[in-house]
Coordinates of C-alpha atoms and ligand atoms in Angstrom, one line a residue:
M15 CA -8.7 -32.2 -116.1
S16 CA -10.0 -29.2 -114.2
T17 CA -10.0 -29.4 -110.6
K18 CA -13.0 -29.8 -108.4
M19 CA -14.4 -32.3 -110.6
C20 CA -15.7 -35.2 -109.0
F21 CA -16.2 -38.8 -109.9
E22 CA -17.9 -42.0 -108.7
I23 CA -15.5 -44.8 -108.0
P24 CA -16.6 -47.5 -110.7
V25 CA -14.7 -50.5 -108.7
L26 CA -15.5 -51.9 -105.4
V27 CA -13.9 -50.4 -102.4
P28 CA -14.4 -51.2 -98.6
S29 CA -16.9 -48.6 -97.3
T30 CA -15.1 -45.8 -95.2
K31 CA -16.3 -43.2 -92.9
G32 CA -15.1 -39.5 -93.3
S33 CA -12.7 -38.2 -95.9
L34 CA -9.1 -38.8 -97.1
V35 CA -6.7 -36.6 -98.9
V36 CA -4.2 -38.6 -101.3
F37 CA -1.3 -36.9 -102.3
G38 CA 0.2 -38.7 -105.5
V39 CA 3.6 -38.5 -107.3
E40 CA 4.5 -39.4 -110.6
S41 CA 8.1 -39.4 -111.8
T42 CA 8.7 -42.5 -114.1
S43 CA 9.7 -41.0 -117.1
H44 CA 9.6 -37.5 -118.9
T45 CA 6.8 -36.1 -116.4
F46 CA 7.3 -35.0 -112.8
G47 CA 3.6 -34.5 -111.5
V48 CA 1.8 -34.2 -108.4
G49 CA -2.2 -35.1 -107.8
I50 CA -4.1 -34.3 -105.1
I51 CA -7.7 -35.7 -104.4
E52 CA -10.1 -35.8 -101.7
F53 CA -12.3 -39.0 -101.2
Q54 CA -15.6 -39.2 -99.8
N55 CA -18.7 -41.3 -100.0
N56 CA -17.5 -43.4 -102.8
N57 CA -16.6 -40.1 -104.8
V58 CA -13.0 -38.8 -105.7
C59 CA -12.7 -35.1 -106.4
V60 CA -9.6 -33.7 -108.1
L61 CA -8.2 -31.0 -105.9
A62 CA -4.8 -30.4 -108.1
N63 CA -3.0 -32.1 -111.0
V64 CA 0.1 -30.2 -111.7
S65 CA 2.9 -31.5 -114.1
S66 CA 6.2 -30.3 -115.7
Q67 CA 7.7 -32.3 -118.5
Y68 CA 11.1 -32.7 -119.3
K69 CA 11.7 -31.9 -123.1
P70 CA 15.0 -33.0 -124.4
E71 CA 16.8 -30.5 -126.9
R72 CA 17.7 -33.3 -129.1
G73 CA 17.7 -37.2 -129.1
G74 CA 15.3 -39.1 -126.8
I75 CA 14.9 -39.3 -123.1
H76 CA 18.4 -39.2 -121.2
P77 CA 17.6 -40.6 -117.8
S78 CA 20.0 -38.6 -116.0
E79 CA 19.0 -35.5 -117.6
A80 CA 15.2 -36.4 -116.9
S81 CA 15.8 -37.1 -113.2
Q82 CA 17.7 -33.9 -112.9
H83 CA 15.0 -32.1 -114.4
H84 CA 12.4 -33.8 -111.8
V85 CA 14.8 -32.9 -109.1
N86 CA 14.9 -29.2 -110.3
V87 CA 11.2 -28.7 -110.6
S88 CA 10.0 -30.8 -107.6
N89 CA 9.8 -28.0 -105.2
E90 CA 7.9 -25.7 -107.6
V91 CA 5.5 -28.7 -108.7
V92 CA 4.6 -29.6 -105.0
K93 CA 4.0 -26.1 -103.9
R94 CA 1.7 -25.3 -106.9
A95 CA -0.2 -28.4 -106.4
L96 CA -0.8 -27.7 -102.6
S97 CA -1.8 -24.1 -103.2
E98 CA -4.2 -25.2 -105.9
A99 CA -5.8 -27.7 -103.7
G100 CA -5.6 -25.2 -100.9
I101 CA -4.0 -27.3 -98.4
S102 CA -0.9 -27.8 -96.4
I103 CA 1.2 -31.2 -96.2
S104 CA -0.2 -31.5 -92.8
D105 CA -3.6 -31.9 -94.2
I106 CA -2.6 -34.8 -96.5
D107 CA -3.8 -38.4 -95.0
V108 CA -2.0 -40.7 -97.6
V109 CA 1.0 -40.4 -99.9
A110 CA 1.2 -42.5 -103.1
V111 CA 4.2 -42.8 -105.4
A112 CA 4.7 -44.6 -108.8
V113 CA 7.5 -47.1 -108.2
G114 CA 7.5 -48.8 -111.8
P115 CA 7.8 -49.4 -114.3
G116 CA 10.0 -46.5 -115.3
L117 CA 13.6 -45.3 -115.5
G118 CA 15.8 -46.0 -112.5
P119 CA 17.0 -42.5 -111.9
C120 CA 13.6 -40.9 -112.6
L121 CA 11.8 -43.4 -110.3
R122 CA 14.2 -42.6 -107.5
V123 CA 13.4 -38.8 -107.2
G124 CA 9.7 -39.5 -106.8
A125 CA 10.3 -42.3 -104.4
T126 CA 12.6 -40.3 -102.3
L127 CA 10.2 -37.3 -102.0
A128 CA 7.3 -39.8 -101.1
R129 CA 9.4 -41.5 -98.5
F130 CA 10.4 -38.0 -96.9
I131 CA 6.9 -36.8 -96.7
S132 CA 5.8 -40.1 -95.2
A133 CA 8.7 -40.3 -92.6
Y134 CA 8.8 -36.8 -91.7
W135 CA 5.0 -36.0 -91.3
G136 CA 4.0 -39.7 -90.5
K137 CA 1.8 -40.3 -93.5
P138 CA 1.0 -43.9 -94.6
L139 CA 2.9 -44.6 -98.1
V140 CA 1.5 -46.4 -100.9
P141 CA 3.3 -47.9 -103.9
V142 CA 1.7 -47.7 -107.1
N143 CA 2.1 -49.3 -110.5
H144 CA 2.4 -46.6 -112.8
A145 CA 0.6 -49.0 -115.7
V146 CA -2.2 -49.9 -113.6
A147 CA -2.8 -46.2 -112.7
H148 CA -3.2 -45.1 -116.3
I149 CA -6.0 -47.8 -116.7
E150 CA -7.5 -47.2 -113.1
I151 CA -7.7 -43.3 -114.0
G152 CA -9.5 -44.2 -117.5
K153 CA -12.0 -46.3 -115.6
L154 CA -12.8 -43.8 -113.1
V155 CA -13.3 -40.8 -115.5
G156 CA -14.8 -42.9 -118.4
N157 CA -16.8 -44.8 -115.7
M158 CA -16.0 -48.3 -117.0
R159 CA -16.2 -51.3 -115.1
D160 CA -15.2 -54.1 -117.3
P161 CA -13.4 -52.7 -120.7
L162 CA -11.1 -54.1 -123.4
I163 CA -7.9 -52.1 -122.2
V164 CA -5.7 -50.4 -124.9
Y165 CA -2.8 -49.0 -123.3
V166 CA -0.5 -47.2 -125.8
S167 CA 2.4 -45.0 -124.6
G168 CA 6.0 -44.1 -125.0
G169 CA 7.0 -47.3 -123.1
N170 CA 4.1 -49.5 -123.5
T171 CA 1.7 -51.0 -126.1
L172 CA -0.7 -53.6 -124.8
I173 CA -4.2 -54.9 -124.8
A174 CA -5.5 -56.1 -121.5
V175 CA -8.9 -57.2 -119.4
Q176 CA -9.5 -58.0 -115.8
K177 CA -9.7 -61.7 -114.8
D178 CA -9.5 -63.3 -111.4
K179 CA -8.4 -59.8 -109.7
R180 CA -5.5 -59.4 -112.2
Y181 CA -5.0 -57.5 -115.5
R182 CA -4.4 -60.2 -118.0
V183 CA -2.3 -59.1 -121.1
L184 CA -4.0 -60.5 -124.3
G185 CA -1.5 -59.1 -126.9
E186 CA 1.4 -56.7 -126.8
T187 CA 4.2 -55.2 -128.8
L188 CA 7.1 -57.7 -129.2
D189 CA 9.7 -54.8 -129.8
I190 CA 9.2 -51.1 -129.7
P191 CA 5.9 -49.2 -128.2
L192 CA 3.7 -47.2 -130.6
G193 CA 4.7 -44.0 -129.1
N194 CA 8.2 -45.0 -129.2
L195 CA 7.9 -45.6 -133.0
L196 CA 6.2 -42.4 -133.6
D197 CA 9.2 -40.4 -131.7
T198 CA 12.0 -42.5 -133.1
F199 CA 10.8 -42.0 -136.5
T200 CA 9.9 -38.3 -136.5
R201 CA 13.3 -37.7 -134.6
E202 CA 15.4 -39.6 -137.0
I203 CA 14.1 -37.9 -139.8
G204 CA 14.7 -34.5 -138.5
I205 CA 11.5 -33.1 -137.5
A206 CA 11.4 -33.7 -133.8
P207 CA 11.9 -32.9 -131.1
P208 CA 9.5 -31.3 -130.0
Y209 CA 7.6 -34.3 -130.4
I210 CA 4.2 -32.7 -129.6
V211 CA 3.3 -28.9 -130.9
G212 CA -0.2 -27.5 -129.9
G213 CA -1.6 -31.1 -129.0
K214 CA -0.4 -32.6 -132.2
H215 CA 2.4 -35.3 -132.8
A216 CA 5.3 -34.3 -135.4
I217 CA 3.8 -37.4 -137.3
D218 CA 0.5 -35.5 -137.8
I219 CA 2.1 -32.5 -138.8
C220 CA 4.2 -34.4 -141.3
A221 CA 1.5 -36.5 -142.4
E222 CA -0.7 -33.6 -143.6
W223 CA 2.0 -32.9 -146.3
S224 CA 0.5 -35.7 -148.4
S225 CA -2.4 -37.8 -148.6
E226 CA -0.9 -40.6 -150.5
F227 CA 0.0 -44.0 -149.1
T228 CA 2.7 -46.5 -149.6
P229 CA 2.5 -50.1 -148.3
L230 CA 4.7 -50.5 -145.5
P231 CA 5.5 -53.8 -143.4
Y232 CA 2.3 -54.9 -141.5
T233 CA 3.6 -57.2 -138.7
V234 CA 0.5 -58.6 -136.5
K235 CA 1.1 -62.2 -134.8
G236 CA -2.2 -63.1 -133.0
S237 CA -2.7 -60.5 -130.7
D238 CA 1.0 -59.4 -130.6
L239 CA 2.4 -56.6 -132.8
S240 CA 5.9 -55.8 -133.9
F241 CA 6.7 -52.1 -135.2
S242 CA 10.7 -52.4 -135.7
G243 CA 10.2 -53.8 -139.3
L244 CA 8.0 -51.0 -140.1
L245 CA 10.3 -48.1 -138.6
T246 CA 13.3 -49.7 -140.6
A247 CA 11.4 -49.7 -143.8
A248 CA 9.9 -46.0 -143.3
L249 CA 13.2 -44.8 -142.4
R250 CA 14.8 -46.0 -145.6
I251 CA 12.2 -44.6 -147.7
A252 CA 12.3 -41.2 -145.8
R253 CA 16.1 -40.9 -146.3
E254 CA 15.7 -41.7 -150.2
A255 CA 13.0 -38.8 -150.2
G256 CA 16.0 -36.4 -149.3
G257 CA 14.2 -33.1 -148.3
D258 CA 11.3 -33.5 -150.4
K259 CA 8.2 -32.5 -148.2
T260 CA 5.5 -34.3 -150.2
K261 CA 7.4 -37.6 -150.2
L262 CA 8.1 -37.4 -146.5
G263 CA 4.6 -36.6 -146.0
R264 CA 3.7 -39.7 -147.9
V265 CA 6.0 -41.9 -145.8
C266 CA 4.5 -40.2 -142.4
N267 CA 0.9 -40.8 -143.4
S268 CA 1.6 -44.4 -144.4
L269 CA 3.6 -45.2 -141.3
R270 CA 1.0 -43.9 -139.0
E271 CA -2.0 -45.4 -141.0
T272 CA -0.1 -49.0 -141.0
A273 CA 1.0 -48.7 -137.2
F274 CA -2.7 -47.7 -136.2
N275 CA -4.3 -50.4 -138.5
M276 CA -2.1 -53.0 -136.9
L277 CA -3.4 -51.9 -133.4
I278 CA -7.0 -51.5 -134.6
E279 CA -6.6 -55.2 -136.2
V280 CA -5.7 -56.7 -132.6
V281 CA -8.3 -54.7 -130.9
E282 CA -11.1 -56.3 -133.0
R283 CA -9.7 -59.6 -132.6
S284 CA -9.6 -59.2 -128.7
L285 CA -13.0 -57.7 -128.9
M286 CA -14.6 -60.8 -130.7
L287 CA -12.6 -63.2 -128.3
T288 CA -13.5 -61.5 -125.1
G289 CA -16.9 -60.4 -125.9
K290 CA -16.2 -57.1 -123.9
R291 CA -18.9 -54.2 -124.4
E292 CA -16.6 -51.3 -123.4
I293 CA -13.2 -50.3 -125.0
L294 CA -10.9 -48.0 -123.0
L295 CA -8.1 -46.1 -124.6
V296 CA -5.2 -44.9 -122.2
G297 CA -1.6 -43.8 -122.4
G298 CA 0.0 -40.8 -124.0
V299 CA -0.9 -41.9 -127.6
A300 CA -4.6 -41.9 -126.5
S301 CA -4.5 -38.1 -127.3
N302 CA -4.0 -38.8 -131.0
T303 CA -6.9 -37.5 -132.8
V304 CA -6.4 -40.0 -135.7
L305 CA -6.3 -42.8 -133.6
R306 CA -9.3 -41.9 -131.4
E307 CA -11.4 -41.4 -134.8
K308 CA -10.4 -45.0 -135.7
F309 CA -11.6 -46.2 -132.3
E310 CA -14.7 -44.3 -132.5
T311 CA -15.5 -46.1 -135.9
I312 CA -15.1 -49.6 -134.7
A313 CA -17.0 -48.9 -131.4
R314 CA -19.9 -47.8 -133.6
F315 CA -19.5 -50.8 -136.0
Y316 CA -19.6 -53.2 -133.1
G317 CA -22.1 -51.2 -130.9
V318 CA -19.7 -51.2 -128.1
R319 CA -19.0 -48.2 -125.5
Y320 CA -15.8 -46.4 -126.1
Y321 CA -13.9 -44.0 -124.1
G322 CA -10.6 -42.4 -125.0
T323 CA -9.0 -40.7 -122.0
P324 CA -8.4 -36.9 -122.7
P325 CA -5.1 -35.6 -123.1
E326 CA -4.8 -34.1 -119.6
I327 CA -4.9 -37.6 -118.0
A328 CA -3.8 -39.7 -121.2
G329 CA -0.1 -39.0 -120.6
D330 CA 1.8 -39.4 -117.2
N331 CA 0.1 -37.3 -114.5
G332 CA 0.2 -37.4 -110.5
L333 CA -3.6 -37.6 -110.4
M334 CA -3.5 -41.2 -111.7
I335 CA -1.1 -42.1 -109.1
A336 CA -3.2 -40.4 -106.2
Y337 CA -6.4 -42.3 -107.3
T338 CA -4.7 -45.5 -107.6
G339 CA -2.7 -44.9 -104.4
L340 CA -6.3 -44.4 -102.9
L341 CA -7.6 -47.7 -104.0
Q342 CA -4.3 -49.5 -102.7
Y343 CA -4.8 -47.6 -99.4
L344 CA -8.4 -48.7 -99.0
Y345 CA -7.3 -52.1 -99.2
G346 CA -4.3 -51.6 -96.6
R347 CA -1.7 -51.9 -99.0
I348 CA 0.8 -49.8 -97.2
V349 CA 4.5 -49.8 -96.7
K350 CA 7.1 -48.3 -94.5
P351 CA 9.3 -45.7 -96.0
E352 CA 12.5 -47.9 -95.7
E353 CA 10.4 -50.6 -97.5
L354 CA 9.6 -48.7 -100.6
V355 CA 11.5 -49.9 -103.5
V356 CA 11.5 -49.0 -107.2
K357 CA 11.1 -51.5 -109.6
Q358 CA 12.0 -50.6 -113.3
R359 CA 10.6 -53.6 -115.0
L360 CA 7.4 -53.8 -112.9
R361 CA 4.7 -55.5 -115.3
L362 CA 1.1 -54.8 -115.5
D363 CA 0.0 -58.6 -114.6
E364 CA 2.6 -59.2 -111.6
E365 CA 0.1 -58.7 -109.0
V366 CA -3.4 -59.2 -107.8
Y367 CA -5.4 -55.9 -106.9
P368 CA -8.5 -56.7 -104.6
W369 CA -10.7 -54.0 -106.4
L370 CA -10.4 -55.7 -109.8
L371 CA -13.2 -58.0 -111.2
Ligands
AMP246 P1 3.3 -41.3 -121.7 O1 4.3 -42.1 -121.4 O2 1.8 -42.2 -121.4 O3 3.0 -40.0 -121.2 O4 3.0 -41.2 -123.2 C1 4.0 -40.6 -124.0 C2 3.9 -40.7 -125.5 O5 2.6 -40.4 -126.0 C3 5.2 -40.3 -126.3 O6 5.6 -41.3 -127.1 C4 4.6 -39.2 -127.0 O7 5.0 -38.8 -128.2 C5 3.1 -39.9 -127.2 N1 2.2 -38.9 -127.6 C6 1.5 -37.8 -126.6 N2 0.7 -37.0 -127.3 C7 0.6 -37.7 -128.5 C8 -0.4 -37.4 -129.8 N3 -1.1 -36.4 -129.8 N4 -0.4 -38.3 -130.8 C9 0.4 -39.4 -130.8 N5 1.4 -39.7 -129.6 C10 1.4 -38.8 -128.8
MG247 MG1 3.1 -43.6 -118.9

């Protein structure tokens, strides 16, 4: 998302005079990010969105290593964001921070920074639910008011809608999330990390080695999904393939196709059930080109509007925290620095949000 872009807020907020600068901090998992926005006349302009990602040399995310990465880069990321925005800390009106869900040690880095800025410079502090932030930034940039929400990331896979000022989860993974499935599989067969190269996931690179398909466990229960049987079966076949690139390509292609089609099935069912006319795809896996094409196809088929968040805002970022922090602030949801607590298992549907339908 290039800076200086402005968007009209698609949700109802109290009318406010003057302008507000919001500084948002993201540190829930692999990304340390700072986003800075300016709010005026129901419009939000992006002043900065700077991130640094922890990339494990091997294995998955080690919470203590990731949090150490965040500590190491925080100074540089904050400085770059302020300089891009052309402001100093004293120009900030509100400080927002993602308090969960996420990894405890990582969450505490962002929380400590936000508490410090709030306490030292006397700025109002706003806690933000990271999952809500993924959705709100998608609604803002995609200009959507009442979409069927599909949130697919490393830590979440769920379908939700707004009802009675809450997000209601219609379906979700019963075990591992979609991003986790793709990451674990590619790691276990030795082609990742890095998980993303040139915007492509390792599963996509491997899937190009074959266009053949092997049936794999497909587990959809109502609107819920389960990916662990698929992972186990695909790993077994991949191990039998040894180093044969074509055979491996066939498993990658089949795993991706099966997992994405499972998701599309529950999306179609939820669309029929709710009668929604918009689909919003958010979260890191929303960057996937093959998945986006499938969503474009079903949106065309059902005649509904579809918006897939672009890669710069699909994955974790500080911009989404700043924007959701703004919404919270406009409804007076501030806390004292000493009252700010991180919640590793914060759920999407836990709280009422006054700006929701
Ligand atoms: P998030 O936690 O929202 O930042 O999302 C991170 C997850 O998104 C990880 O599991 C990544 O592997 C996944 N991801 C990022 N880019 C892509 C892509 N192009 N295709 C598939 N998965 C992706
Ligand atoms: Mg995320």
